Amino acid sequence: MTKVFKEHNNRKIANQYAEYVTGEAFRKYVAGKVKQYVGDNPSVFDGAVGSGQLEWLVEPRHVYGVEIQSASCEVFKENYGDKAHVYNQSFFDFEEVVLADCVIMNPPFSLMFKDLSDHEKAVIQKEFPWKKSGKIDDMFVLKSLKHSKRYGFYILFPGVGYRGTERKFRELIGNQLAELNLVQNGFEDTSIDVLFIVVDKEKTGKTCQREIYDCKSGSQLLVDSWGIDTDNWEQPRIEAEKEVIDIDFVNQELDRIVLDRLQKHLESQLLVIRYFGADIDYLGFISKAYDILANYEVQYNLGG
Ligand SMILES: C[S@@+](CC[C@H](N)C(=O)[O-])C[C@H]1O[C@@H](n2cnc3c(N)ncnc32)[C@H](O)[C@@H]1O
């Protein structure tokens, strides 16, 4: 594809539908993951397709896109021409039978179930009867998975990984979670870190890969393997290096400071006596210092 990609991102409308622009580096990262799992030029389903920016570098054979904003749908069609199959409606009113090689989605963050129409609620509850309230990030994922032959790639608000209301969602994904990644600096219009998950409908193994990817520097900051826990999709974290305190060294330094101070005091007092004839009870001070030392020497020996 050589033509320039067009975006539709009117911030006022975008806020209403929780739309954020994924930066170039993030799109590359997503395209790399899709290539790794699904190969070149897959057909793609996206239930919140916007203008299709997320799929651009994937170079899909076809994109089946559902999108609620008609202006975005128009730009999506311009971008993909006859590769675009567009459905201008809410994803929760969408009941077509479409099966693509994979799903790629950046669903809107934290929209509320209570704000959906009665029809949208009914469509959701037909399939997920337990869903009665809360946010609908989880519904975008679960409902879209049936439009993928095997893999799903999702950019998600981190809350889906730990919120109690999304526990059922994490349980249903279960061991199908192939990757749980934290992506930093991925958006042009917000600095929030997000989850990027890979779901493999055929995976049964109990561990998944995690990584931290920073889009600003284009680098992978951490990669590990993690035992899936549906209570909490624990985000990968870089452990802060613990400062090792050498207690012997600290004690020696303290001793040195105190002795230095004592020596300097004795030296300066002696100087004042010698050169200025000051009337100072020098020996009285030394005697008191001896007393203190002797006292603690005795206490130490008794303790020993
Ligand atoms: C975070 S943006 C995704 C942008 C998109 N990935 C792109 O490449 O342009 C979320 C999109 O979901 C759309 N949206 C919000 N509610 C929706 C719904 N119920 N059904 C379908 N799309 C919806 C918004 O209009 C917005 O375009």
Short mmCIF file of C-alpha atoms and ligand atoms in Angstrom, two decimals:
data_model
loop_
_atom_site.label_atom_id
_atom_site.label_comp_id
_atom_site.label_asym_id
_atom_site.label_seq_id
_atom_site.Cartn_x
_atom_site.Cartn_y
_atom_site.Cartn_z
CA MET A 1 0.00 0.00 0.00
CA THR A 2 1.67 3.20 -1.07
CA LYS A 3 -1.08 5.75 -0.56
CA VAL A 4 -1.13 7.99 2.49
CA PHE A 5 -3.23 6.83 5.41
CA LYS A 6 -6.06 9.12 6.49
CA GLU A 7 -7.24 9.50 10.05
CA HIS A 8 -10.52 10.59 11.47
CA ASN A 9 -9.96 12.02 14.91
CA ASN A 10 -12.10 14.96 15.92
CA ARG A 11 -11.19 15.22 19.62
CA LYS A 12 -14.63 16.42 20.73
CA ILE A 13 -16.42 13.52 19.08
CA ALA A 14 -13.50 11.25 19.93
CA ASN A 15 -13.93 11.91 23.68
CA GLN A 16 -17.59 10.90 23.50
CA TYR A 17 -16.71 7.51 21.99
CA ALA A 18 -13.46 7.04 23.91
CA GLU A 19 -11.30 7.17 20.81
CA TYR A 20 -7.51 7.56 21.02
CA VAL A 21 -4.97 7.68 18.23
CA THR A 22 -2.44 4.88 18.36
CA GLY A 23 1.01 6.20 17.47
CA GLU A 24 3.10 4.87 14.59
CA ALA A 25 5.39 2.85 16.89
CA PHE A 26 2.42 1.13 18.54
CA ARG A 27 0.93 0.23 15.14
CA LYS A 28 4.28 -1.27 14.14
CA TYR A 29 4.40 -3.25 17.37
CA VAL A 30 0.88 -4.61 16.79
CA ALA A 31 1.67 -5.45 13.14
CA GLY A 32 4.79 -7.34 14.29
CA LYS A 33 2.75 -9.45 16.71
CA VAL A 34 0.10 -10.20 14.10
CA LYS A 35 2.75 -11.28 11.61
CA GLN A 36 4.39 -13.50 14.24
CA TYR A 37 1.18 -15.39 15.01
CA VAL A 38 -0.94 -15.18 11.86
CA GLY A 39 1.52 -14.49 9.01
CA ASP A 40 1.23 -12.04 6.12
CA ASN A 41 -1.88 -10.35 4.74
CA PRO A 42 -4.52 -11.90 7.00
CA SER A 43 -8.19 -11.06 6.89
CA VAL A 44 -9.05 -9.02 9.98
CA PHE A 45 -12.16 -8.29 12.02
CA ASP A 46 -12.36 -5.13 14.16
CA GLY A 47 -15.53 -4.34 16.11
CA ALA A 48 -14.44 -0.72 16.82
CA VAL A 49 -12.52 -0.04 13.63
CA GLY A 50 -12.48 3.77 13.56
CA SER A 51 -10.60 4.77 10.44
CA GLY A 52 -8.67 1.48 10.45
CA GLN A 53 -5.36 2.95 11.56
CA LEU A 54 -4.56 -0.05 13.72
CA GLU A 55 -4.70 -2.46 10.77
CA TRP A 56 -2.77 -0.28 8.31
CA LEU A 57 0.70 -1.77 8.80
CA VAL A 58 -0.74 -5.29 8.98
CA GLU A 59 -1.57 -4.93 5.27
CA PRO A 60 -4.71 -7.02 5.56
CA ARG A 61 -6.31 -8.90 2.68
CA HIS A 62 -9.71 -7.75 3.96
CA VAL A 63 -10.85 -5.76 6.96
CA TYR A 64 -14.33 -6.33 8.37
CA GLY A 65 -14.94 -3.22 10.44
CA VAL A 66 -17.82 -2.27 12.70
CA GLU A 67 -17.87 1.38 13.74
CA ILE A 68 -20.48 3.59 15.39
CA GLN A 69 -19.31 6.93 13.90
CA SER A 70 -20.31 7.38 10.27
CA ALA A 71 -17.53 9.92 9.57
CA SER A 72 -14.92 7.34 10.66
CA CYS A 73 -16.59 4.72 8.45
CA GLU A 74 -16.18 7.00 5.44
CA VAL A 75 -12.48 7.48 6.12
CA PHE A 76 -12.08 3.75 6.72
CA LYS A 77 -13.62 3.06 3.29
CA GLU A 78 -11.33 5.63 1.65
CA ASN A 79 -8.30 4.03 3.28
CA TYR A 80 -9.00 0.43 2.34
CA GLY A 81 -11.06 0.68 -0.83
CA ASP A 82 -12.50 -2.68 -1.87
CA LYS A 83 -10.69 -4.40 1.01
CA ALA A 84 -13.01 -2.64 3.47
CA HIS A 85 -16.25 -4.27 4.61
CA VAL A 86 -17.86 -1.67 6.79
CA TYR A 87 -20.82 -1.92 9.16
CA ASN A 88 -21.84 1.51 10.45
CA GLN A 89 -23.56 0.51 13.68
CA SER A 90 -22.85 -0.29 17.30
CA PHE A 91 -20.89 -3.50 17.71
CA PHE A 92 -23.55 -4.59 20.20
CA ASP A 93 -26.23 -4.39 17.52
CA PHE A 94 -24.04 -6.38 15.14
CA GLU A 95 -25.28 -9.91 14.53
CA GLU A 96 -23.74 -10.83 11.14
CA VAL A 97 -21.84 -14.07 10.71
CA VAL A 98 -18.29 -13.01 9.80
CA LEU A 99 -15.18 -15.10 10.36
CA ALA A 100 -11.71 -13.59 9.80
CA ASP A 101 -8.19 -14.92 10.31
CA CYS A 102 -7.85 -12.77 13.43
CA VAL A 103 -9.37 -9.95 15.45
CA ILE A 104 -7.42 -6.76 16.04
CA MET A 105 -9.10 -4.22 18.29
CA ASN A 106 -8.56 -1.18 20.38
CA PRO A 107 -12.05 -0.99 21.86
CA PRO A 108 -13.18 2.25 23.53
CA PHE A 109 -12.10 2.36 27.17
CA SER A 110 -14.51 2.19 30.10
CA LEU A 111 -17.89 2.83 28.42
CA MET A 112 -20.76 1.85 30.74
CA PHE A 113 -23.25 -0.98 30.27
CA LYS A 114 -26.04 1.24 31.65
CA ASP A 115 -25.51 3.73 28.78
CA LEU A 116 -26.26 1.14 26.07
CA SER A 117 -29.65 0.92 24.36
CA ASP A 118 -32.11 -1.78 25.42
CA HIS A 119 -31.38 -3.67 22.20
CA GLU A 120 -27.61 -3.58 22.78
CA LYS A 121 -28.08 -4.82 26.36
CA ALA A 122 -30.34 -7.61 25.14
CA VAL A 123 -27.82 -8.74 22.48
CA ILE A 124 -25.09 -8.88 25.12
CA GLN A 125 -27.21 -10.72 27.66
CA LYS A 126 -28.31 -13.32 25.11
CA GLU A 127 -24.71 -14.51 25.03
CA PHE A 128 -23.41 -13.36 28.42
CA PRO A 129 -26.40 -13.50 30.79
CA TRP A 130 -24.26 -12.61 33.82
CA LYS A 131 -23.40 -9.17 32.40
CA LYS A 132 -25.73 -6.67 34.04
CA SER A 133 -23.63 -3.62 34.89
CA GLY A 134 -20.16 -2.10 34.97
CA LYS A 135 -17.86 -1.29 32.07
CA ILE A 136 -18.12 -3.00 28.70
CA ASP A 137 -14.43 -3.35 27.73
CA ASP A 138 -14.77 -7.07 28.46
CA MET A 139 -17.80 -7.39 26.18
CA PHE A 140 -15.92 -5.95 23.21
CA VAL A 141 -13.32 -8.69 23.64
CA LEU A 142 -15.56 -11.67 24.36
CA LYS A 143 -18.12 -10.85 21.68
CA SER A 144 -15.46 -10.19 19.03
CA LEU A 145 -13.56 -13.43 19.60
CA LYS A 146 -16.20 -15.45 17.80
CA HIS A 147 -15.28 -13.54 14.62
CA SER A 148 -11.71 -14.91 14.71
CA LYS A 149 -10.54 -18.31 13.50
CA ARG A 150 -7.95 -18.44 16.27
CA TYR A 151 -6.12 -15.27 17.40
CA GLY A 152 -7.23 -12.00 18.95
CA PHE A 153 -5.00 -8.93 19.51
CA TYR A 154 -6.40 -6.32 21.88
CA ILE A 155 -5.30 -2.98 23.26
CA LEU A 156 -7.07 -2.68 26.61
CA PHE A 157 -7.44 -0.41 29.59
CA PRO A 158 -5.31 -1.90 32.43
CA GLY A 159 -8.39 -2.12 34.69
CA VAL A 160 -9.66 -5.21 32.86
CA GLY A 161 -6.72 -7.05 34.36
CA TYR A 162 -7.61 -6.43 38.02
CA ARG A 163 -11.17 -5.04 38.38
CA GLY A 164 -13.49 -7.37 40.29
CA THR A 165 -16.26 -6.72 37.77
CA GLU A 166 -14.10 -8.22 34.99
CA ARG A 167 -13.17 -11.38 36.90
CA LYS A 168 -15.62 -13.49 34.90
CA PHE A 169 -14.01 -12.16 31.72
CA ARG A 170 -10.53 -13.20 32.87
CA GLU A 171 -11.92 -16.60 33.86
CA LEU A 172 -13.45 -17.12 30.39
CA ILE A 173 -10.22 -16.13 28.65
CA GLY A 174 -8.36 -18.41 31.10
CA ASN A 175 -5.41 -20.26 29.58
CA GLN A 176 -6.17 -18.87 26.12
CA LEU A 177 -4.15 -15.85 27.22
CA ALA A 178 -0.97 -16.15 25.14
CA GLU A 179 0.58 -12.76 25.97
CA LEU A 180 -0.05 -10.12 28.63
CA ASN A 181 1.98 -7.06 27.73
CA LEU A 182 2.25 -3.56 29.10
CA VAL A 183 2.78 -0.88 26.46
CA GLN A 184 4.11 2.56 27.40
CA ASN A 185 3.81 5.80 25.38
CA GLY A 186 1.65 4.14 22.75
CA PHE A 187 -0.76 7.02 22.04
CA GLU A 188 -0.48 10.46 20.52
CA ASP A 189 -3.17 12.06 22.70
CA THR A 190 -2.79 10.39 26.08
CA SER A 191 0.18 9.16 28.10
CA ILE A 192 -1.54 6.21 29.79
CA ASP A 193 0.09 2.79 29.80
CA VAL A 194 -2.16 0.09 28.35
CA LEU A 195 -2.39 -3.66 28.18
CA PHE A 196 -1.82 -5.40 24.88
CA ILE A 197 -3.04 -8.97 25.05
CA VAL A 198 -2.82 -11.84 22.59
CA VAL A 199 -5.56 -14.46 22.87
CA ASP A 200 -5.12 -17.87 21.28
CA LYS A 201 -8.39 -19.81 21.28
CA GLU A 202 -6.48 -23.10 20.99
CA LYS A 203 -4.01 -22.51 23.82
CA THR A 204 -4.31 -24.63 26.96
CA GLY A 205 -0.91 -24.15 28.68
CA LYS A 206 -1.02 -22.48 32.11
CA THR A 207 1.66 -19.87 31.50
CA CYS A 208 1.80 -16.88 29.21
CA GLN A 209 4.47 -14.49 28.02
CA ARG A 210 4.64 -10.98 29.41
CA GLU A 211 6.64 -8.01 28.28
CA ILE A 212 6.96 -4.28 28.78
CA TYR A 213 7.32 -2.38 25.53
CA ASP A 214 8.15 1.32 25.34
CA CYS A 215 6.99 2.94 22.11
CA LYS A 216 9.03 6.11 22.67
CA SER A 217 12.38 4.32 22.66
CA GLY A 218 11.11 1.42 20.54
CA SER A 219 12.51 -1.08 23.03
CA GLN A 220 11.41 -4.11 24.97
CA LEU A 221 12.17 -3.30 28.61
CA LEU A 222 11.35 -6.67 30.09
CA VAL A 223 10.19 -10.12 29.02
CA ASP A 224 9.20 -13.02 31.26
CA SER A 225 6.90 -15.99 31.59
CA TRP A 226 4.01 -15.85 34.09
CA GLY A 227 1.63 -18.44 35.57
CA ILE A 228 -1.87 -17.24 34.61
CA ASP A 229 -3.94 -16.11 37.59
CA THR A 230 -7.51 -15.11 36.75
CA ASP A 231 -7.90 -13.21 40.05
CA ASN A 232 -5.39 -10.68 38.84
CA TRP A 233 -3.67 -10.38 35.51
CA GLU A 234 -0.53 -9.16 37.16
CA GLN A 235 1.16 -6.56 34.98
CA PRO A 236 4.85 -7.11 34.28
CA ARG A 237 6.94 -4.82 36.45
CA ILE A 238 10.57 -3.80 36.53
CA GLU A 239 11.80 -4.34 40.07
CA ALA A 240 13.50 -1.24 41.44
CA GLU A 241 17.09 -2.14 42.28
CA LYS A 242 17.44 -2.47 46.04
CA GLU A 243 20.21 -0.39 47.57
CA VAL A 244 22.56 -2.68 49.48
CA ILE A 245 23.65 -1.10 52.74
CA ASP A 246 27.01 -2.19 54.12
CA ILE A 247 26.34 -1.80 57.86
CA ASP A 248 30.01 -2.34 58.84
CA PHE A 249 31.06 0.46 56.54
CA VAL A 250 28.37 2.78 57.95
CA ASN A 251 29.52 2.07 61.55
CA GLN A 252 33.17 2.67 60.69
CA GLU A 253 32.24 5.99 59.08
CA LEU A 254 30.30 7.03 62.20
CA ASP A 255 33.25 6.16 64.45
CA ARG A 256 35.61 8.08 62.21
CA ILE A 257 33.39 11.19 62.28
CA VAL A 258 33.10 11.15 66.10
CA LEU A 259 36.84 10.55 66.68
CA ASP A 260 37.78 13.24 64.12
CA ARG A 261 35.51 15.67 65.88
CA LEU A 262 37.00 14.83 69.30
CA GLN A 263 40.55 15.15 68.01
CA LYS A 264 39.81 18.51 66.35
CA HIS A 265 38.18 19.79 69.53
CA LEU A 266 41.20 18.81 71.68
CA GLU A 267 43.60 20.28 69.12
CA SER A 268 41.82 23.62 68.90
CA GLN A 269 41.40 23.94 72.68
CA LEU A 270 45.11 23.28 73.15
CA LEU A 271 45.92 25.91 70.55
CA VAL A 272 43.75 28.49 72.29
CA ILE A 273 45.44 27.74 75.63
CA ARG A 274 48.98 27.89 74.18
CA TYR A 275 48.70 30.97 72.04
CA PHE A 276 46.08 33.02 73.84
CA GLY A 277 46.53 31.76 77.40
CA ALA A 278 42.88 30.88 77.66
CA ASP A 279 41.68 29.69 81.05
CA ILE A 280 40.19 26.35 80.05
CA ASP A 281 39.92 23.27 82.28
CA TYR A 282 41.56 21.14 79.61
CA LEU A 283 42.55 18.27 81.83
CA GLY A 284 39.11 18.34 83.47
CA PHE A 285 37.57 17.75 80.02
CA ILE A 286 40.00 14.90 79.25
CA SER A 287 39.19 13.34 82.61
CA LYS A 288 35.41 13.54 81.89
CA ALA A 289 36.03 11.99 78.47
CA TYR A 290 38.02 9.18 80.12
CA ASP A 291 35.14 8.60 82.56
CA ILE A 292 32.68 8.21 79.70
CA LEU A 293 35.01 5.82 77.87
CA ALA A 294 35.73 3.80 81.02
CA ASN A 295 32.02 3.60 81.84
CA TYR A 296 31.14 2.13 78.43
CA GLU A 297 34.14 -0.15 78.47
CA VAL A 298 32.85 -1.64 81.74
CA GLN A 299 29.29 -1.92 80.39
CA TYR A 300 30.56 -3.66 77.25
CA ASN A 301 32.67 -6.13 79.23
CA LEU A 302 29.79 -6.91 81.58
CA GLY A 303 27.48 -7.50 78.61
CA GLY A 304 30.08 -9.73 76.98
C1 LIG B 1 -10.04 3.65 20.66
S1 LIG B 1 -10.88 3.95 19.17
C2 LIG B 1 -10.22 2.82 18.05
C3 LIG B 1 -9.66 3.45 16.85
C4 LIG B 1 -9.36 2.47 15.76
N1 LIG B 1 -8.58 1.35 16.22
C5 LIG B 1 -8.66 3.09 14.58
O1 LIG B 1 -7.73 2.48 14.10
O2 LIG B 1 -9.04 4.18 14.15
C6 LIG B 1 -12.45 3.27 19.56
C7 LIG B 1 -13.43 3.32 18.43
O3 LIG B 1 -14.62 2.64 18.84
C8 LIG B 1 -15.72 3.33 18.34
N2 LIG B 1 -16.91 2.91 19.14
C9 LIG B 1 -17.33 3.37 20.34
N3 LIG B 1 -18.42 2.69 20.73
C10 LIG B 1 -18.67 1.77 19.78
C11 LIG B 1 -19.65 0.76 19.62
N4 LIG B 1 -20.58 0.57 20.55
N5 LIG B 1 -19.62 0.01 18.52
C12 LIG B 1 -18.67 0.20 17.57
N6 LIG B 1 -17.72 1.14 17.66
C13 LIG B 1 -17.72 1.91 18.75
C14 LIG B 1 -15.34 4.79 18.46
O4 LIG B 1 -16.12 5.59 17.61
C15 LIG B 1 -13.86 4.72 18.06
O5 LIG B 1 -13.71 4.90 16.68
#
